[in-house]
Short mmCIF file of C-alpha atoms in Angstrom, two decimals:
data_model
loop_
_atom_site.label_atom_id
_atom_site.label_comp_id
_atom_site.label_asym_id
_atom_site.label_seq_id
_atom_site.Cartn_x
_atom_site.Cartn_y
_atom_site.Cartn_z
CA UNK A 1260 89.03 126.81 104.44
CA UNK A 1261 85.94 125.42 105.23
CA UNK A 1262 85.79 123.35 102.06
CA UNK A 1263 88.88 122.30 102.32
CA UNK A 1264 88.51 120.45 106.07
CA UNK A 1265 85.55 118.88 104.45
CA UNK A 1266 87.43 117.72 101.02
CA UNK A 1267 90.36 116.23 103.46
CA UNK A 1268 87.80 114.47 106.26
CA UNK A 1269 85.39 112.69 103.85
CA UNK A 1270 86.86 109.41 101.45
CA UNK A 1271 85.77 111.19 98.43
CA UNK A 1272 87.24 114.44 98.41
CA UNK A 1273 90.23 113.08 99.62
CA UNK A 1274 90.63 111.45 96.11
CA UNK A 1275 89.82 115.05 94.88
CA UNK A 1276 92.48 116.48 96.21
CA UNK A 1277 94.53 113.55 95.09
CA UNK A 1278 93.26 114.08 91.76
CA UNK A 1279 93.99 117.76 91.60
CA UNK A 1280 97.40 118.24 93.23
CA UNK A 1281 97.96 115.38 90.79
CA UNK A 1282 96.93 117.00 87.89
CA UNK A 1283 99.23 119.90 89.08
CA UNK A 1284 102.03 118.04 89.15
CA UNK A 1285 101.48 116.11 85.63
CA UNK A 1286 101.57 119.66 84.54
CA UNK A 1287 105.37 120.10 85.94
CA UNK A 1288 106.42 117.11 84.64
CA UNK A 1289 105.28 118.24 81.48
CA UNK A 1290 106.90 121.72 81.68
CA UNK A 1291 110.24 120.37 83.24
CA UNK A 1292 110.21 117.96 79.95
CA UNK A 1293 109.77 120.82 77.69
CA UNK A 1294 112.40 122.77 79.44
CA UNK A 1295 114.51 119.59 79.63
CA UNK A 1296 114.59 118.37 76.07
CA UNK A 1297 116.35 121.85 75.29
CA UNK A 1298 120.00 120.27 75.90
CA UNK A 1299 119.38 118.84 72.19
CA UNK A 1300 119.39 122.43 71.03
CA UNK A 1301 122.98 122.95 72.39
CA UNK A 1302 124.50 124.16 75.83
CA UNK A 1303 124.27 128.14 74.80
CA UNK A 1304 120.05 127.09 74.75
CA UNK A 1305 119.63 125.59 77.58
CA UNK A 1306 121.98 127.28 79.77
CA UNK A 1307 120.34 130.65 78.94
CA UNK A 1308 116.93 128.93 79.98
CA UNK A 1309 118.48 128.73 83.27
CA UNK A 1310 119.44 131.73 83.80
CA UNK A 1311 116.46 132.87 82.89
CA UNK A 1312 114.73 131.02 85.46
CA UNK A 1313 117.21 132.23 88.19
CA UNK A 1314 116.54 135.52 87.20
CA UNK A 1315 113.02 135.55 87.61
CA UNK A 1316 113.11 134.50 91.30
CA UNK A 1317 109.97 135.50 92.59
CA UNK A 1318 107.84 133.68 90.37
CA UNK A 1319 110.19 130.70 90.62
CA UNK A 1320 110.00 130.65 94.32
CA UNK A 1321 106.10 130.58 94.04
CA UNK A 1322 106.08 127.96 91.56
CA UNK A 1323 108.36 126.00 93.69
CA UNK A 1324 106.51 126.40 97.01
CA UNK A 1325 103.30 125.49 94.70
CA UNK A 1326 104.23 122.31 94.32
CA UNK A 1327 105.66 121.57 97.03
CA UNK A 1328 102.38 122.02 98.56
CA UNK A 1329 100.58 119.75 95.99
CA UNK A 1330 103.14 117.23 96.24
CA UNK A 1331 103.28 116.56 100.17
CA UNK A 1332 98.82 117.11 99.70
CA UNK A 1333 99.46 114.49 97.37
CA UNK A 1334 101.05 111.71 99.20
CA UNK A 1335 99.42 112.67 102.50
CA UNK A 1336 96.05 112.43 101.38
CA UNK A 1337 96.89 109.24 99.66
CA UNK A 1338 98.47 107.30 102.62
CA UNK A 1339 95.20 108.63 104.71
CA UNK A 1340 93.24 106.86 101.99
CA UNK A 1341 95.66 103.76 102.31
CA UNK A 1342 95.37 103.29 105.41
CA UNK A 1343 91.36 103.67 105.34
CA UNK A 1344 91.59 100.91 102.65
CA UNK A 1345 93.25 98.63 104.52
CA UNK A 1346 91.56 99.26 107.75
CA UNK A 1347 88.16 98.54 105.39
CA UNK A 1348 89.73 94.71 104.37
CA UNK A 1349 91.61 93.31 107.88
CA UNK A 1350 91.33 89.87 106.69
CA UNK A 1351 93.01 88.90 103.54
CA UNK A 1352 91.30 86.56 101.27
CA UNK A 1353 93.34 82.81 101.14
CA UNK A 1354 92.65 83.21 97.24
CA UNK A 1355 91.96 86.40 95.61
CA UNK A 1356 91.90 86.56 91.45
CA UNK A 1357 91.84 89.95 89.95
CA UNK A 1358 89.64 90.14 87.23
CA UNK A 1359 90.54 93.42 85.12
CA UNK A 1360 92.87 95.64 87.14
CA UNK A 1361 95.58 96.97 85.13
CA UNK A 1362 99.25 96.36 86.07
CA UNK A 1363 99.80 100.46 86.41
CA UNK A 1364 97.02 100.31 88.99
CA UNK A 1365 98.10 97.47 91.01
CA UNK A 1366 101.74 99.02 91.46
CA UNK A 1367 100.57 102.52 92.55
CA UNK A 1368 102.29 102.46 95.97
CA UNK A 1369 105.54 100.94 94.11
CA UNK A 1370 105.68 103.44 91.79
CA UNK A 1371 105.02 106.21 93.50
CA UNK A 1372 107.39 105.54 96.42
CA UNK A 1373 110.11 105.00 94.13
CA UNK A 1374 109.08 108.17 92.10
CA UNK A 1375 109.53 109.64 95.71
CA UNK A 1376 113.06 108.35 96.71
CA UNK A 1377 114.12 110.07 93.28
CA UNK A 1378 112.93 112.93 93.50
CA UNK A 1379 114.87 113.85 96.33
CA UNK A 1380 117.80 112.27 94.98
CA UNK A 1381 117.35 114.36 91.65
CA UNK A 1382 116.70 117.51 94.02
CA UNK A 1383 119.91 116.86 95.88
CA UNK A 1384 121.83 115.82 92.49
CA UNK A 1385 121.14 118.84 90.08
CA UNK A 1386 119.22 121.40 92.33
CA UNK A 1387 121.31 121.28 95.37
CA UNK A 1388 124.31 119.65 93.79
CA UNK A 1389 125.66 118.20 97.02
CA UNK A 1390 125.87 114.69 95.64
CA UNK A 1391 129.23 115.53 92.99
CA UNK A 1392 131.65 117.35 93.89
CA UNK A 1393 132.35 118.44 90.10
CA UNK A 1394 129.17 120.33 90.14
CA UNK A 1395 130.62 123.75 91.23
CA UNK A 1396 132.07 126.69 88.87
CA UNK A 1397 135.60 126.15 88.10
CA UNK A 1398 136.91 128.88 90.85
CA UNK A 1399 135.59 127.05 93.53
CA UNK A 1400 136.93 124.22 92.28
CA UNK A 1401 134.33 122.29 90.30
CA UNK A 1402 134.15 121.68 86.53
CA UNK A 1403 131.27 124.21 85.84
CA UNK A 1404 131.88 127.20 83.30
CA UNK A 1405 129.45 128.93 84.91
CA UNK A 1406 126.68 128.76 87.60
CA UNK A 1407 124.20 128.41 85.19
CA UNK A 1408 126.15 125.53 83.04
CA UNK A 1409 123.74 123.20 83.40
CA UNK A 1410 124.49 121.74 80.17
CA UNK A 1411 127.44 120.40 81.10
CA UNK A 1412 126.31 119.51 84.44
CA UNK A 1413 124.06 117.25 83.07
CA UNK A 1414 126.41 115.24 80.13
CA UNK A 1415 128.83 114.92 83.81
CA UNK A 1416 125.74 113.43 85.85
CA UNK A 1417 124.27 110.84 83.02
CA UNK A 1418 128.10 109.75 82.06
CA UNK A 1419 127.59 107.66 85.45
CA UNK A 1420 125.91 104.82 84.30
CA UNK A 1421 124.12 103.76 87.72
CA UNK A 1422 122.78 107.23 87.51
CA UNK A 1423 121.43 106.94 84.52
CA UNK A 1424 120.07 103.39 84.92
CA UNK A 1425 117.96 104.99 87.92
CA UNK A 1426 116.84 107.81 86.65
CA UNK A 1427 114.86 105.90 83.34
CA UNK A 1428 114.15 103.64 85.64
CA UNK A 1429 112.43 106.11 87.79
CA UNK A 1430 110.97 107.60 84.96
CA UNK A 1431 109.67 104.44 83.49
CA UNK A 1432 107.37 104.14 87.27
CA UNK A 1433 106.70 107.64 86.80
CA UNK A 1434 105.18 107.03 83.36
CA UNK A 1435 103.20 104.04 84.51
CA UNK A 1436 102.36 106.27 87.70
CA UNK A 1437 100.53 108.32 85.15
CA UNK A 1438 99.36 105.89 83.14
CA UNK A 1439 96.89 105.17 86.10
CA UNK A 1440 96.90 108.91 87.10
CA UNK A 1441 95.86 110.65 83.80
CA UNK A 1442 92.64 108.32 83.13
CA UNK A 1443 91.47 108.14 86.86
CA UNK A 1444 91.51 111.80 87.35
CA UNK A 1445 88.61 112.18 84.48
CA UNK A 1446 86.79 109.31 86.61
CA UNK A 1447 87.12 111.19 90.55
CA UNK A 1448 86.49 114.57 88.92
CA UNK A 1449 83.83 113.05 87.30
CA UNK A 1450 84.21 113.35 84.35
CA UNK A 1451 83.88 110.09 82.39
CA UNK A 1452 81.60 109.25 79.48
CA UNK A 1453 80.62 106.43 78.24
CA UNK A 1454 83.03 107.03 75.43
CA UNK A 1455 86.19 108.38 77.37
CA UNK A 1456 85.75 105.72 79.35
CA UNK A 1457 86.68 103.72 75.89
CA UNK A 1458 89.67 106.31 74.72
CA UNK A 1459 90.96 107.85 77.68
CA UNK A 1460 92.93 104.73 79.10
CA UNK A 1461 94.47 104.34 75.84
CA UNK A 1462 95.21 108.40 75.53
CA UNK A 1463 96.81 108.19 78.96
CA UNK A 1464 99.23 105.26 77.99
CA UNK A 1465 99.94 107.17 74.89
CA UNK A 1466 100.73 110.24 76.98
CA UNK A 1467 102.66 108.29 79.55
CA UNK A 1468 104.76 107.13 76.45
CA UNK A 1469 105.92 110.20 74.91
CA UNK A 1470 106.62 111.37 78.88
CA UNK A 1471 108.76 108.46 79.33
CA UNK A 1472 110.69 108.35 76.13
CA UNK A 1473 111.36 112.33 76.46
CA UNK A 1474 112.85 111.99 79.54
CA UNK A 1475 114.77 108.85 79.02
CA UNK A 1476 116.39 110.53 75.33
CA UNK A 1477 118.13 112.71 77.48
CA UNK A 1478 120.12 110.16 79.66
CA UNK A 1479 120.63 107.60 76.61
CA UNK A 1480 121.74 110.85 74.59
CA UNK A 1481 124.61 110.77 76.90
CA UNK A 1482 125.32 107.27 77.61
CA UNK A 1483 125.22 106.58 73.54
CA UNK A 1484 127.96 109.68 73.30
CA UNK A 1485 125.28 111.52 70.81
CA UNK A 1486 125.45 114.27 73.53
CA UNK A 1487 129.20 115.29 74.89
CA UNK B 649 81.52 65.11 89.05
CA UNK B 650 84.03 64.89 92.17
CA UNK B 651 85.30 68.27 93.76
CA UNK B 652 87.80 69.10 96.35
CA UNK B 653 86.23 72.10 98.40
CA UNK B 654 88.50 74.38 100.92
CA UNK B 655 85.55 75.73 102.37
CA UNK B 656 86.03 78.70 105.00
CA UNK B 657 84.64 77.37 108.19
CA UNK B 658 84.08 80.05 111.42
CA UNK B 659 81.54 78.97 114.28
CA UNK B 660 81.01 82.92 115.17
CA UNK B 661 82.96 86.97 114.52
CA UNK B 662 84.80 86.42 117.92
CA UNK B 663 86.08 82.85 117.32
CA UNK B 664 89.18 82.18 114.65
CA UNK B 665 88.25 80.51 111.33
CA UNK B 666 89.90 78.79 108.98
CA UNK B 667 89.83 76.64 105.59
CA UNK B 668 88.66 73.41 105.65
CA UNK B 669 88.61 70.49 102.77
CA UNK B 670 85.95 68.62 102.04
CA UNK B 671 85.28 65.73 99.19
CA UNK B 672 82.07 66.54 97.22
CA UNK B 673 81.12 63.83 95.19
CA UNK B 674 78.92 62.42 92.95
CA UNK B 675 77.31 66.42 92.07
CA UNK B 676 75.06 66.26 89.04
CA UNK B 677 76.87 68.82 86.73
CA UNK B 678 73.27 70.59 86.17
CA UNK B 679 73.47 71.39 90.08
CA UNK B 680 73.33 75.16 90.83
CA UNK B 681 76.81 76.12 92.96
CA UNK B 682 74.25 76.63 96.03
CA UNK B 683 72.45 73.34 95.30
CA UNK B 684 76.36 71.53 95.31
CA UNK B 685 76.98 73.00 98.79
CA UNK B 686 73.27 71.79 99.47
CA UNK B 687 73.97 68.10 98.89
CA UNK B 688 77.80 68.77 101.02
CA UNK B 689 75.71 69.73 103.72
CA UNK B 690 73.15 67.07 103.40
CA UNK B 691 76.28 64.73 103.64
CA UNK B 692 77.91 66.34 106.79
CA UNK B 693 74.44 66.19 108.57
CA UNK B 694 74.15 62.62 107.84
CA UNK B 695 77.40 62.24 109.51
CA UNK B 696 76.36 64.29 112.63
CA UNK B 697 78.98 66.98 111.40
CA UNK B 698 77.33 70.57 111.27
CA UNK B 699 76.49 71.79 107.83
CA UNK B 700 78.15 75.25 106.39
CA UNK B 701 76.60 78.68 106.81
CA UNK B 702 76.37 80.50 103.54
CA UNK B 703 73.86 83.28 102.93
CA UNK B 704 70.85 82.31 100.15
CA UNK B 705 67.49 83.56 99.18
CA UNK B 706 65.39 83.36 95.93
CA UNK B 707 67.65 81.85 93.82
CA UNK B 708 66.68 83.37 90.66
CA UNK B 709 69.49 85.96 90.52
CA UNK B 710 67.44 88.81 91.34
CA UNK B 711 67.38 89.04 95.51
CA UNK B 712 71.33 89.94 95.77
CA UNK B 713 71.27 88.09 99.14
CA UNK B 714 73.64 85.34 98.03
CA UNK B 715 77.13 85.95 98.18
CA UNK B 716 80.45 83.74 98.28
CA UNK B 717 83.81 84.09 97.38
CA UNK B 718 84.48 81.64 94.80
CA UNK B 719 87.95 80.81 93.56
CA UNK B 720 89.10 84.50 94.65
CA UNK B 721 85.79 86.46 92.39
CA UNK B 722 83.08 87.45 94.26
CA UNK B 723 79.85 84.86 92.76
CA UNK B 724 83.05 82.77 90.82
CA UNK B 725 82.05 84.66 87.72
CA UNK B 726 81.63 88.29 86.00
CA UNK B 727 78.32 87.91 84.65
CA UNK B 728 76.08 86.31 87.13
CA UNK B 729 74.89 85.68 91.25
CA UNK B 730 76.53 82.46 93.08
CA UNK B 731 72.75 80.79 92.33
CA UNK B 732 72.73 81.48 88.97
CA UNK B 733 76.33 79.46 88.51
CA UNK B 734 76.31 76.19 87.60
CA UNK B 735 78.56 73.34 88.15
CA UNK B 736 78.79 72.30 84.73
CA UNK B 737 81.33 75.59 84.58
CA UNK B 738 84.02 73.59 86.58
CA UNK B 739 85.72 70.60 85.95
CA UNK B 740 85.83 67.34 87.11
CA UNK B 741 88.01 66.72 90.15
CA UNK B 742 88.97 70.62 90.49
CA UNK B 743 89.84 72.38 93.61
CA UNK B 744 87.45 75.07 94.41
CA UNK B 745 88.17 77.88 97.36
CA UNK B 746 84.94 79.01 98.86
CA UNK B 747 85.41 82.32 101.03
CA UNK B 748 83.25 84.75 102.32
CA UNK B 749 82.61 88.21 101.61
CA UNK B 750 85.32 90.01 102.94
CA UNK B 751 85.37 93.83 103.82
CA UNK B 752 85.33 95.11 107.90
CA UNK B 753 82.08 96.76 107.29
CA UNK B 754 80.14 92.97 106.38
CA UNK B 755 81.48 91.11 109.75
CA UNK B 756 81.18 87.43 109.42
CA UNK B 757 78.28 85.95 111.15
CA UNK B 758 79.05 82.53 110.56
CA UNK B 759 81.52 80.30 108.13
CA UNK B 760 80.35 82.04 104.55
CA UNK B 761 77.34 84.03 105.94
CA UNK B 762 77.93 88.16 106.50
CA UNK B 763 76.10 90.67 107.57
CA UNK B 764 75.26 93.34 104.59
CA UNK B 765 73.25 95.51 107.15
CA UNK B 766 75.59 98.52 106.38
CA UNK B 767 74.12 98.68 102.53
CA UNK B 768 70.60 98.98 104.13
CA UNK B 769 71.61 101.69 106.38
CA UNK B 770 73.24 103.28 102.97
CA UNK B 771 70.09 103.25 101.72
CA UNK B 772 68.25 104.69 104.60
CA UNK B 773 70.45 107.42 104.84
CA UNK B 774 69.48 108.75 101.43
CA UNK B 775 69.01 106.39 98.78
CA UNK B 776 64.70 107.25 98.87
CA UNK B 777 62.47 109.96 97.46
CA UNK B 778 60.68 111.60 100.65
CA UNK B 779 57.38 113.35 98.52
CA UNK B 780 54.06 111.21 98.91
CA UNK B 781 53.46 110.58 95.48
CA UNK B 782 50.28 108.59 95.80
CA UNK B 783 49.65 105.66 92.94
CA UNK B 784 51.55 105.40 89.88
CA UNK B 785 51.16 108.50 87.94
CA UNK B 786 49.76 108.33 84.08
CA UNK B 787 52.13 107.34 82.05
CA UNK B 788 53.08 110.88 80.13
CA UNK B 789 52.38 113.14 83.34
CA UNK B 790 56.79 113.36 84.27
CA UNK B 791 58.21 113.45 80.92
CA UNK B 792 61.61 111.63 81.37
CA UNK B 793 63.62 111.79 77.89
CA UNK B 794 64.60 107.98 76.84
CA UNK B 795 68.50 108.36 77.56
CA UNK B 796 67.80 109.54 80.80
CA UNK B 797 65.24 106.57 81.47
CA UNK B 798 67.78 104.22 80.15
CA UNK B 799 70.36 105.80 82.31
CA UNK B 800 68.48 105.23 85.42
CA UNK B 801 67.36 101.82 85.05
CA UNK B 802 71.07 101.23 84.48
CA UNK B 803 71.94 101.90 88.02
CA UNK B 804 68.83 100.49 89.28
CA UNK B 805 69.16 97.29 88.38
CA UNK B 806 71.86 96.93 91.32
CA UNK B 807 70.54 94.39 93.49
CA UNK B 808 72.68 95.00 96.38
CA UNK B 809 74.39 92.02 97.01
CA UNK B 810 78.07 93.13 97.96
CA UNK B 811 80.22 91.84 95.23
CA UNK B 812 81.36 95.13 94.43
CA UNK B 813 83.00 95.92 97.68
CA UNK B 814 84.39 91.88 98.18
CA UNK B 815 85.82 91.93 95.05
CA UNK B 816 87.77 95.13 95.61
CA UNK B 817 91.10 95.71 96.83
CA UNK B 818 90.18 98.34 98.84
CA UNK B 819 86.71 96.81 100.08
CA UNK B 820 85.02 100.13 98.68
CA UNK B 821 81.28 100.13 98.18
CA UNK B 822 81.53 103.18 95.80
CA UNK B 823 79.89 101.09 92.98
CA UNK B 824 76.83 100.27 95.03
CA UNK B 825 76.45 104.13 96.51
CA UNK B 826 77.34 105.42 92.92
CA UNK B 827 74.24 103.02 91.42
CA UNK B 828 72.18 104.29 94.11
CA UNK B 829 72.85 108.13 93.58
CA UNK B 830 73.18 107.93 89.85
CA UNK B 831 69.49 106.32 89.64
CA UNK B 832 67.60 109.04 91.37
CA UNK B 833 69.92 111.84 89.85
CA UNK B 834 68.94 110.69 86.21
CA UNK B 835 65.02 111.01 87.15
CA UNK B 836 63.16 114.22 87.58
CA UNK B 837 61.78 112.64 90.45
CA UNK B 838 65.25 112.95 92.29
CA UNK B 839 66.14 116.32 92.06
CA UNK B 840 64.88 117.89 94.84
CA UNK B 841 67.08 115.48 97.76
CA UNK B 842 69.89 115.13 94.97
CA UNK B 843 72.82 117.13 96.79
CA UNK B 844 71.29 115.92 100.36
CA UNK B 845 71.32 112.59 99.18
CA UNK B 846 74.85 112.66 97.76
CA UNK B 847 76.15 113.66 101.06
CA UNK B 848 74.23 111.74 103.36
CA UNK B 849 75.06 108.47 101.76
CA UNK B 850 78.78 108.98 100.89
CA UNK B 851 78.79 110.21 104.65
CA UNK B 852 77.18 106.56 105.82
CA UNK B 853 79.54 104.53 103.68
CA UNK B 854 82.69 106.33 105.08
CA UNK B 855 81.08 106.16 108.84
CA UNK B 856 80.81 101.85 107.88
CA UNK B 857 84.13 101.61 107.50
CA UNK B 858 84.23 100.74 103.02
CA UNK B 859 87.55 101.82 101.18
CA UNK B 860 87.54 104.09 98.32
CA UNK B 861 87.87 103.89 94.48
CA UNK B 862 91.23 103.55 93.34
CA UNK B 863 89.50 102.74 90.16
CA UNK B 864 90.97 98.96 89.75
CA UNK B 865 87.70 99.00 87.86
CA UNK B 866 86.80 95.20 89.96
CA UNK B 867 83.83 96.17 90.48
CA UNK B 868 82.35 96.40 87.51
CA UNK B 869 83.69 93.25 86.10
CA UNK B 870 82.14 90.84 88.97
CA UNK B 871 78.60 93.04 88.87
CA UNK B 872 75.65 90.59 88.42
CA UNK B 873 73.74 93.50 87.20
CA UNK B 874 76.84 94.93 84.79
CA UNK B 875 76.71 98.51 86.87
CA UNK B 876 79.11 100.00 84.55
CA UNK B 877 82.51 102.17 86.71
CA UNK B 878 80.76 105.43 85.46
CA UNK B 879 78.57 105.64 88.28
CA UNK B 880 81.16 106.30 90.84
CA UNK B 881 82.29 109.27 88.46
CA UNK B 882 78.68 110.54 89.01
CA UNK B 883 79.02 109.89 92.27
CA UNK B 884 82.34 111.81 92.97
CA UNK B 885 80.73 114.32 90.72
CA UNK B 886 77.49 115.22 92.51
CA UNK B 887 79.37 114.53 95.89
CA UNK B 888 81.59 117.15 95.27
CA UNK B 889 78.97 119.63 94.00
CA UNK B 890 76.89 119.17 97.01
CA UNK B 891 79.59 119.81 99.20
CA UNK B 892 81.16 122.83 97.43
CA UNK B 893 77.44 124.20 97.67
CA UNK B 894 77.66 123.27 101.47
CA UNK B 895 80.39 124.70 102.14
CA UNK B 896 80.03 128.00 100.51
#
């Protein structure tokens, strides 16, 4: 306890626990990706995955309150470093060139915000499902074979083009999000060597990359009709 | 060569400034930047105006006490101070925006001149070694492996002259506190402060007022003295060492 009221009162481990409630939640996105990219294997597949989550409550539950923790640590500790940043420059230059910033690091607070209003539209869309009616088993009046038809759930949410549009959208911000996020964790950890300071920029593009086009398949799967 | 300046212009911290143009002309091309805003200001006094502030020293590049904003980059290059830039890098008739130093931890004294002070008491609140070590030992007495020598000359060729935090978006002097604390922690000589120093220095920059690293890597690029980004890794490194060891 006592480390952590220093890590969240001093600049620097502020960006620690930045870096590692980030790190937690690149690991999600990974997982949810892996778990995602099972509607190409067929509705019995993924529907079965699940249920197998729903079973297994407990753990769920923990995972879920896990990073919920990391994500509000997250974005609190980063508007508390915001705000110390601008506090630390009150006048703006009248010319200011940027010499070698990359675009994914100049957008951070775009990205991330926008990252933000999706997730809790994706929460309320598939998790809650109070955003489509349709969403309910077919007794109660919905179009769902089952509780656990998520399958179908999904080929109903991404036939709504605006939907879709959003979502790669949002995960295009999340990938450059990480872009910035995967090689400046090594550096506040760090971690960074002379070489990985070389390879590690390009790694995390090329890991932001396969993110982005495994979560935008899905969504274009649909739209294209390859997925029905 | 003929320049248009916009020149920031501020009689004191509690008065407003703002840009002003001026006409330089007729400035030799072989003129250092500081030697251009020389002959400007021998022009204004001979017209009773009062000449512009701006902070200067030994002007060979190795004092760190001049500074400027030049065209939006700290020293209006990446590779060198404002005295080692010469006019033959601009062109004839261009329009050249000359700012100070900006960052709420160097307050403006006047028009382009800031006060640094807060680096110094950086350095005082760690950046030393405290044992007496009497004259310069023999050459072989502290064996210091080459990589590690290389290492810490590195980081100790920071001169201390602000760039790092003016040219970043968040005003953070994390390059200048990571030189610092990477130089001593690469030398036997360091060790025994090493954690003490960490946190008394990253605990005088916050108490300043600097930003932190969001790693736009700025820095590095308008360093005079080419401190590469890696020492604010060490420096988040051995920070968060020293206070885990604190703490426990």
């Amino acid at each position: 306890m006592n480390l952590l009221i220093k890590l969240w009162r001093s600049s620097i481990g502020k960006k620690w626990l930045v870096a590692l409630t980030g790190l937690a939640l690149l690991g999600f996105v990974v997982a949810h990706l892996l778990g995602n990219l099972q509607m190409f294997s067929g509705a019995e597949k993924i529907n079965a995955y699940a249920e197998f989550l729903k079973a297994n409550e407990k753990p769920l539950w923990l995972a879920r309150i896990g990073l919920l923790i990391c994500f509000v640590t997250h974005i609190l500790a980063t508007l508390s470093l915001v705000r110390m940043n601008r506090a630390a420059r009150p006048d703006a230059y009248a010319l200011k060139r940027s010499v070698q910033a990359k675009i994914s690091t100049r957008t951070m607070a775009l990205s991330g915000l926008t990252v933000l209003s999706f997730v809790a539209f994706h929460l309320a869309h598939y998790t809650l499902r109070i955003t489509d009616a349709r969403f309910k088993v077919e007794a109660e009046g919905g179009l769902l074979t089952s509780a656990h038809d998520v399958y179908h759930m999904v080929i109903m949410g991404f036939q709504n083009p605006l939907i879709s549009s959003f979502y790669i959208l949002s995960v295009g911000l999340l990938s450059l999000h990480l872009s910035h996020g995967i090689s400046s964790v090594f550096q506040t950890l760090g971690l960074e060597t002379k070489k990985s300071a070389i390879w590690m920029p390009k790694a995390a593009t090329l890991i932001a990359l396969l993110l982005f086009t495994g979560y935008a398949s899905i969504p274009a799967a649909v739209l294209s009709g390859l997925l029905k | 060569m003929n320049l248009h300046l916009k020149v920031w212009r501020q009689k004191n911290a509690a008065t407003k400034g703002a840009l002003v143009s001026y006409e330089a002309r007729n400035i030799p091309e072989d003129c250092s930047f500081l030697e251009m805003l020389d002959l400007v200001n021998e022009d204004l006094l001979s017209r009773g105006e009062e000449p512009i502030a701006f902070d200067h020293d030994c002007r060979e590049g190795i004092c760190g006490m001049c500074s400027l904003t030049i065209n939006g980059i700290p020293h209006g290059t990446s590779d060198t101070t404002t005295c080692q830039l010469y006019m033959r890098k601009f062109k004839d008739g261009q329009t050249i925006y000359i700012e100070p130093f900006r960052a709420s931890a160097f307050p403006l004294l006047r028009d382009l001149s800031v006060n640094r002070s807060a680096f110094d008491r950086i350095q005082q609140a760690g950046g030393f070694i405290s044992a007496h070590v009497g004259a310069a030992p023999d050459g072989n007495a502290i064996l210091v492996p080459k990589t590690d020598a290389d290492h810490a000359m590195e980081a100790a060729a920071c001169i201390g002259c602000g760039a790092c935090a003016a040219a970043c978006p968040n005003a953070s002097a994390m390059l200048f506190v990571g030189a610092k604390v990477t130089h001593l922690a690469s030398l036997p000589q360091g060790q025994p402060e090493r954690e003490r120093r960490a946190l008394a220095m990253v605990r005088r920059m916050d108490a300043e007022g600097f930003g932190n690293c969001s790693n736009y890597l700025e820095c590095e690029a308008v360093c005079p003295a080419e401190i590469p980004a890696l020492v604010i890794g060490q420096l988040n490194r051995d920070y968060a060492h020293a206070l885990v060891k604190e703490s426990l």
